[in-house]
Amino acid sequence: MTTIIRFIIRYRIFLLALCVVLALASLWMSTGVKVNYSLSDYLPQDMNSKEGADILQEEFSQNGSASLMLTDRSIPRILDIKRKIERMEGVKSVIWLDDVVDIKEPLSLQSPDTVAEYYKDGKALLTISFTEDNHSPLTHSALDDIQTLCGDTGYLSGPAVNTRSMMRGAGEDISRFTIVGLGIVLVLLILTTSSYIEPLIFLITLGVAVAINMGTNLFFGSVSFITNMAANVLQMAIAMDYSIMLLHRFTEERHEGREVKEAMAESIRRTFSSISASAFTTIAGFASLALMRYRIGADMGLVLAKGILISLLTVLLVLPALVIIFSKAIEKTHHRPFLPPFNKLGKGLIRLRFAGLALALLLAVPSFLATQHLTFSYGETTSPDETDPVYVALHKTEEAFGRQNTAALLVPRGDRLGEEEMADELDKSPYVQDVRGLATLVSPAYPSEMLPQAVRDRFLSEGYSLYVLKLNTEPESDAAFSAVEAIRGIAQDHYDTYYLTGVTPSTYDIRSVAKTDFTRVNLICVGIIGLILLLTFRSLSLPVLILAAIESSIWINMGIPYFTGSQLSFLGYLIVSALQLGATVDYAILYTNRYRENLYTMDRKRAAVQAITDAGPSILTSAAILAGATLSMGFITSVQAVREMAILIGRGALLSMGMVFVLLPALLILSDRVIRYTSLSWPGRKEKA
């Protein structure tokens, strides 16, 4: 270790320059990282809805889609607009009434139900398919062109419109909460450090780490929009701990009279155990998410685990160089501490430790029981804004033509009579408002070759026949999930192989996968972090005490939505359970290390008080920064999963800090004898006397 520290100090300028070059190169690489806005893409490949979506794209070339409602237009004008849209770049096809009936005949002679699906009360509903997917710039450009063509009397809705709105909103959100978050972090650092230069050193160090992490995401090919929105802020806020630990120790070493380089070398030596243990427990927490079958966990977990490892390296390589270079500036810009001393707080907490222990149990036990009864959402949702044009368009379309929740059912092509029987049964289902397919358009005796080409392309491929089902449920609800089960049951009665896909079926499959992921990921996360703690402290009991303190804060955090009657995004709940443990166990590690150091010269109570005095500023700073950065993100973003995840993390950081100050000291003091007999090196063991 001594040799490595000497190398870091001696070649600090070279290492700093190398990291800056890597950061600049990574910023350029980050422009090539694709952002994926479809959560259903992360379903396992063997899920029915995922296989169905792949078949739709491969055999029916169904990429992006949208609905267009036109108002106050005559039929000739509607047909003219339809032809103009069909000629637009990026548009594959437009389906309307003229594709299913002879529009030249009076509408009074046509099937009223069929006409009402496309034309009602002077309003027309057109279905548009695009040549590229919902996320494509070409698709979004075509939507802009369609809106320009139709003006205020054209209302666009559907998957492509929602995706465009989410992508543009996410970009604006990232810019806003990055600026706000950095501002909050900067203010907190100024308040909790002793020099005006130190906050800039922290931000430069972690800015280099974030840039390198962003660029190296190119090796993954793409990242989810949730990861793209949250990873940078989370990486910087979580990894700030390591910088704070190292610089606080450096300040202590300087106060003891050591020269700058010697003080930095000693700081690295004395904090390396805490910093590395903190980093690797955090990495373990994130890496455990990669074991989820629902691969959104791997997407976020691996990006954040990589980011924390890069942050650890930059704290050890970049921060020492910057501190040595700016040591004189740090001294010149020194200011009195804005935080009050923690010794009075420590004395009060230790004096009331039994009351604190009782309060912690009183909060944690009911909260744990409450987490077993939470209600969740599973899909891709944003906060509804009734003034948003996307919401207005969807509301007006549903007012005129009913709820636009559709699903696609694929069955093997060939059995026209079987398809007709299945379609009739589906049409009678209480969950299905309408069924559209060959069997609903023409008799099985009518040759499919006689149908218009647009209809054949819409409903037939080489191997499959497609049925479009309009469901009379919300996209995500108990009734919607019952609809999926009922439709799959009907299809299974008629065919050995079938595929049901769409927003509701995908959300149903996400729910089924996520439920099985949760218990496994939590157990693995706790197990891996416990093993790292065991190796770090060489103790059987300390990992249990540390995990008890942090897990109790997680239970309280997750129990709050139950007591407030709120519904949670399951994605946020699943990720935060592992993320809070990995990110905030640092506080418990730092406190325990300080407590152990103090035990060599003090009794248990004094050691506990002094540990709060020593570690309190670092823990408070870390928790405040993580809470400030994530809560600002949560209050700004309109994406439900990101908002709830950010609020849970921010609140969890404050709760974890509270448990480390209130519960952990009491557990350590009460368990001293147990710790001594279950640890290889602990002050007070006979061999240490």
Coordinates of C-alpha atoms in Angstrom, one line a residue, residues 176 225 328 348 370 389 478 540 551 583-584 595 610 654 656:
R176 CA -33.1 21.6 -15.1
F225 CA -33.9 6.7 -20.3
K328 CA -2.0 27.3 -0.7
G348 CA -27.1 14.0 23.9
A370 CA -46.4 -2.1 6.0
P389 CA -51.2 19.2 -25.7
D478 CA -56.5 -4.8 -12.0
L540 CA -19.2 -11.9 12.5
E551 CA -32.2 -2.0 6.8
A583 CA -25.2 4.0 -1.1
T584 CA -25.8 4.8 2.6
Y595 CA -15.7 4.2 17.0
Q610 CA -16.2 11.1 19.9
L654 CA -31.7 11.3 5.7
S656 CA -30.0 6.3 7.1

